[in-house]
mmCIF file of C-alpha atoms in Angstrom:
data_model
loop_
_atom_site.group_PDB
_atom_site.id
_atom_site.type_symbol
_atom_site.label_atom_id
_atom_site.label_comp_id
_atom_site.label_asym_id
_atom_site.label_seq_id
_atom_site.Cartn_x
_atom_site.Cartn_y
_atom_site.Cartn_z
ATOM 1 C CA UNK E 1 8.627 15.000 -12.550
ATOM 2 C CA UNK E 2 5.791 15.610 -10.123
ATOM 3 C CA UNK E 3 6.299 18.609 -7.869
ATOM 4 C CA UNK E 4 5.646 16.449 -4.800
ATOM 5 C CA UNK E 5 8.892 14.580 -5.576
ATOM 6 C CA UNK E 6 11.053 17.738 -5.679
ATOM 7 C CA UNK E 7 11.584 18.002 -1.903
ATOM 8 C CA UNK E 8 12.556 14.309 -1.861
ATOM 9 C CA UNK E 9 15.070 14.861 -4.663
ATOM 10 C CA UNK E 10 16.549 17.884 -2.895
ATOM 11 C CA UNK E 11 16.973 15.855 0.303
ATOM 12 C CA UNK E 12 18.616 12.970 -1.562
ATOM 13 C CA UNK E 13 21.011 15.330 -3.340
ATOM 14 C CA UNK E 14 21.881 17.085 -0.085
ATOM 15 C CA UNK E 15 22.484 13.784 1.726
ATOM 16 C CA UNK E 16 24.784 12.586 -1.069
ATOM 17 C CA UNK E 17 26.549 15.808 -2.079
ATOM 18 C CA UNK E 18 29.982 14.241 -1.504
ATOM 19 C CA UNK E 19 29.317 11.400 -3.946
ATOM 20 C CA UNK E 20 31.258 11.700 -7.200
ATOM 21 C CA UNK E 21 30.664 8.273 -8.781
ATOM 22 C CA UNK E 22 27.503 6.917 -10.410
ATOM 23 C CA UNK E 23 25.412 4.526 -8.346
ATOM 24 C CA UNK E 24 25.979 0.844 -9.091
ATOM 25 C CA UNK E 25 23.145 -1.550 -9.870
ATOM 26 C CA UNK E 26 23.836 -3.349 -6.587
ATOM 27 C CA UNK E 27 23.544 -0.098 -4.615
ATOM 28 C CA UNK E 28 20.331 0.887 -6.394
ATOM 29 C CA UNK E 29 18.724 -2.526 -5.858
ATOM 30 C CA UNK E 30 19.647 -2.435 -2.169
ATOM 31 C CA UNK E 31 17.865 0.912 -1.820
ATOM 32 C CA UNK E 32 14.574 -0.292 -3.305
ATOM 33 C CA UNK E 33 11.722 -1.428 -1.067
ATOM 34 C CA UNK E 34 11.440 -5.182 -0.633
ATOM 35 C CA UNK E 35 8.054 -6.900 -0.899
ATOM 36 C CA UNK E 36 7.026 -8.708 2.258
ATOM 37 C CA UNK E 37 7.302 -12.426 1.627
ATOM 38 C CA UNK E 38 5.302 -13.843 4.547
ATOM 39 C CA UNK E 39 1.790 -13.295 3.151
ATOM 40 C CA UNK E 40 0.507 -16.605 4.538
ATOM 41 C CA UNK E 41 1.186 -15.294 8.041
ATOM 42 C CA UNK E 42 -0.898 -12.138 7.579
ATOM 43 C CA UNK E 43 -4.326 -11.825 9.206
ATOM 44 C CA UNK E 44 -6.791 -10.073 6.918
ATOM 45 C CA UNK E 45 -10.065 -8.396 7.830
ATOM 46 C CA UNK E 46 -12.398 -6.144 5.862
ATOM 47 C CA UNK E 47 -15.665 -4.321 6.224
ATOM 48 C CA UNK E 48 -17.010 -6.049 3.086
ATOM 49 C CA UNK E 49 -16.201 -9.196 1.086
ATOM 50 C CA UNK E 50 -14.944 -11.509 3.821
ATOM 51 C CA UNK E 51 -15.557 -14.528 1.568
ATOM 52 C CA UNK E 52 -12.916 -13.440 -0.946
ATOM 53 C CA UNK E 53 -10.460 -11.779 1.437
ATOM 54 C CA UNK E 54 -7.673 -14.385 1.085
ATOM 55 C CA UNK E 55 -7.516 -13.657 -2.661
ATOM 56 C CA UNK E 56 -6.269 -10.140 -1.898
ATOM 57 C CA UNK E 57 -2.764 -11.371 -1.116
ATOM 58 C CA UNK E 58 -2.581 -14.884 -2.597
ATOM 59 C CA UNK E 59 -0.332 -13.887 -5.511
ATOM 60 C CA UNK E 60 -2.686 -15.585 -7.988
ATOM 61 C CA UNK E 61 -3.551 -13.283 -10.905
ATOM 62 C CA UNK E 62 -6.594 -15.452 -11.612
ATOM 63 C CA UNK E 63 -8.284 -14.681 -8.300
ATOM 64 C CA UNK E 64 -9.431 -11.446 -6.736
ATOM 65 C CA UNK E 65 -10.752 -9.916 -3.553
ATOM 66 C CA UNK E 66 -13.953 -7.923 -4.000
ATOM 67 C CA UNK E 67 -16.194 -5.979 -1.670
ATOM 68 C CA UNK E 68 -19.217 -7.329 -3.538
ATOM 69 C CA UNK E 69 -20.830 -3.893 -3.199
ATOM 70 C CA UNK E 70 -20.437 -0.488 -4.816
ATOM 71 C CA UNK E 71 -17.551 1.586 -3.480
ATOM 72 C CA UNK E 72 -18.633 3.859 -0.638
ATOM 73 C CA UNK E 73 -16.674 5.941 1.841
ATOM 74 C CA UNK E 74 -15.850 4.038 5.004
ATOM 75 C CA UNK E 75 -15.208 0.613 3.456
ATOM 76 C CA UNK E 76 -11.928 -0.711 4.824
ATOM 77 C CA UNK E 77 -9.375 -3.464 4.388
ATOM 78 C CA UNK E 78 -6.880 -4.309 7.133
ATOM 79 C CA UNK E 79 -3.683 -6.349 7.258
ATOM 80 C CA UNK E 80 -2.208 -7.572 10.536
ATOM 81 C CA UNK E 81 1.429 -8.555 10.121
ATOM 82 C CA UNK E 82 3.096 -11.137 12.402
ATOM 83 C CA UNK E 83 5.284 -8.430 13.988
ATOM 84 C CA UNK E 84 6.167 -4.757 13.666
ATOM 85 C CA UNK E 85 7.648 -4.204 10.223
ATOM 86 C CA UNK E 86 9.051 -1.165 8.439
ATOM 87 C CA UNK E 87 6.439 -0.261 5.808
ATOM 88 C CA UNK E 88 7.108 2.311 3.079
ATOM 89 C CA UNK E 89 4.279 1.729 0.628
ATOM 90 C CA UNK E 90 1.579 -0.488 -0.808
ATOM 91 C CA UNK E 91 0.778 -1.807 -4.257
ATOM 92 C CA UNK E 92 -2.937 -2.261 -4.951
ATOM 93 C CA UNK E 93 -3.596 -4.368 -8.053
ATOM 94 C CA UNK E 94 -7.110 -4.726 -9.408
ATOM 95 C CA UNK E 95 -6.035 -5.974 -12.865
ATOM 96 C CA UNK E 96 -8.461 -8.925 -12.665
ATOM 97 C CA UNK E 97 -11.238 -6.303 -12.580
ATOM 98 C CA UNK E 98 -9.530 -3.138 -13.903
ATOM 99 C CA UNK E 99 -12.338 -0.681 -13.138
ATOM 100 C CA UNK E 100 -12.465 -1.650 -9.451
ATOM 101 C CA UNK E 101 -9.562 0.528 -8.281
ATOM 102 C CA UNK E 102 -10.108 2.766 -5.229
ATOM 103 C CA UNK E 103 -11.718 6.088 -6.125
ATOM 104 C CA UNK E 104 -10.219 7.519 -2.940
ATOM 105 C CA UNK E 105 -8.229 6.098 -0.049
ATOM 106 C CA UNK E 106 -6.582 6.785 3.284
ATOM 107 C CA UNK E 107 -3.823 4.533 4.594
ATOM 108 C CA UNK E 108 -3.232 4.389 8.346
ATOM 109 C CA UNK E 109 -0.692 2.419 10.361
ATOM 110 C CA UNK E 110 -0.812 1.092 13.907
ATOM 111 C CA UNK E 111 1.428 -0.945 16.168
ATOM 112 C CA UNK E 112 -1.461 -2.341 18.246
ATOM 113 C CA UNK E 113 -4.540 -2.273 15.976
ATOM 114 C CA UNK E 114 -6.317 0.100 18.364
ATOM 115 C CA UNK E 115 -4.379 3.361 18.210
ATOM 116 C CA UNK E 116 -4.319 4.881 14.727
ATOM 117 C CA UNK E 117 -2.678 8.175 13.901
ATOM 118 C CA UNK E 118 -3.552 10.456 11.047
ATOM 119 C CA UNK E 119 -3.481 8.785 7.631
ATOM 120 C CA UNK E 120 0.085 8.305 6.424
ATOM 121 C CA UNK E 121 -1.135 8.479 2.814
ATOM 122 C CA UNK E 122 -4.222 9.887 1.130
ATOM 123 C CA UNK E 123 -5.035 9.815 -2.552
ATOM 124 C CA UNK E 124 -7.071 8.495 -5.452
ATOM 125 C CA UNK E 125 -6.520 5.494 -7.656
ATOM 126 C CA UNK E 126 -6.538 6.153 -11.378
ATOM 127 C CA UNK E 127 -6.014 2.727 -12.886
ATOM 128 C CA UNK E 128 -5.876 -0.966 -12.069
ATOM 129 C CA UNK E 129 -2.465 -0.487 -10.432
ATOM 130 C CA UNK E 130 -2.356 1.948 -7.549
ATOM 131 C CA UNK E 131 1.079 2.395 -6.007
ATOM 132 C CA UNK E 132 1.045 4.216 -2.685
ATOM 133 C CA UNK E 133 4.393 5.408 -1.347
ATOM 134 C CA UNK E 134 4.891 7.081 2.018
ATOM 135 C CA UNK E 135 7.595 7.812 4.540
ATOM 136 C CA UNK E 136 8.605 4.432 5.973
ATOM 137 C CA UNK E 137 7.235 3.715 9.447
ATOM 138 C CA UNK E 138 7.035 0.693 11.731
ATOM 139 C CA UNK E 139 3.625 -0.946 11.958
ATOM 140 C CA UNK E 140 1.980 -4.253 12.687
ATOM 141 C CA UNK E 141 -1.383 -3.144 11.270
ATOM 142 C CA UNK E 142 -2.123 -1.501 7.917
ATOM 143 C CA UNK E 143 -5.598 -0.169 7.218
ATOM 144 C CA UNK E 144 -6.796 1.119 3.853
ATOM 145 C CA UNK E 145 -10.078 3.034 4.027
ATOM 146 C CA UNK E 146 -12.134 3.884 0.967
ATOM 147 C CA UNK E 147 -12.878 7.624 0.808
ATOM 148 C CA UNK E 148 -14.352 7.751 -2.681
ATOM 149 C CA UNK E 149 -17.571 6.438 -4.140
ATOM 150 C CA UNK E 150 -18.696 5.019 -7.443
ATOM 151 C CA UNK E 151 -22.026 3.343 -8.013
ATOM 152 C CA UNK E 152 -21.973 -0.063 -9.679
ATOM 153 C CA UNK E 153 -18.233 -0.722 -9.274
ATOM 154 C CA UNK E 154 -16.838 -2.802 -6.465
ATOM 155 C CA UNK E 155 -13.493 -2.328 -4.736
ATOM 156 C CA UNK E 156 -11.112 -5.124 -5.669
#
């Protein structure tokens, strides 16, 4: 278990110290994050690769979004949701081009698309699937900014 998860585990145990029975499958499923289903209603913008932007969230494993340029710090991808939504993480999937995962990223949230706080998540991708979990927060805008660099590989 990663040490970063230990405080979370301690909090969960403390919040449920009175529980004596195992969790049921129904209870566990209800506690898992739910993917947002309204992708067609999202407005997408990006600093690079506007021509392939719709492929980022189309659900088609045969298509892909790509920046069309080597990864450099400052590249960004933004999602505008139809309304404020509780967001607790992102799943970035570059399986169509497995080397094009983010070498570094910041994730920021906003309710108005103008005011952005400090990044809610910062990290590095390590494979074609980059799962980013963070403390759930309400947002209408999600912005992922590339903080890493790699010459010759795009961000997909």
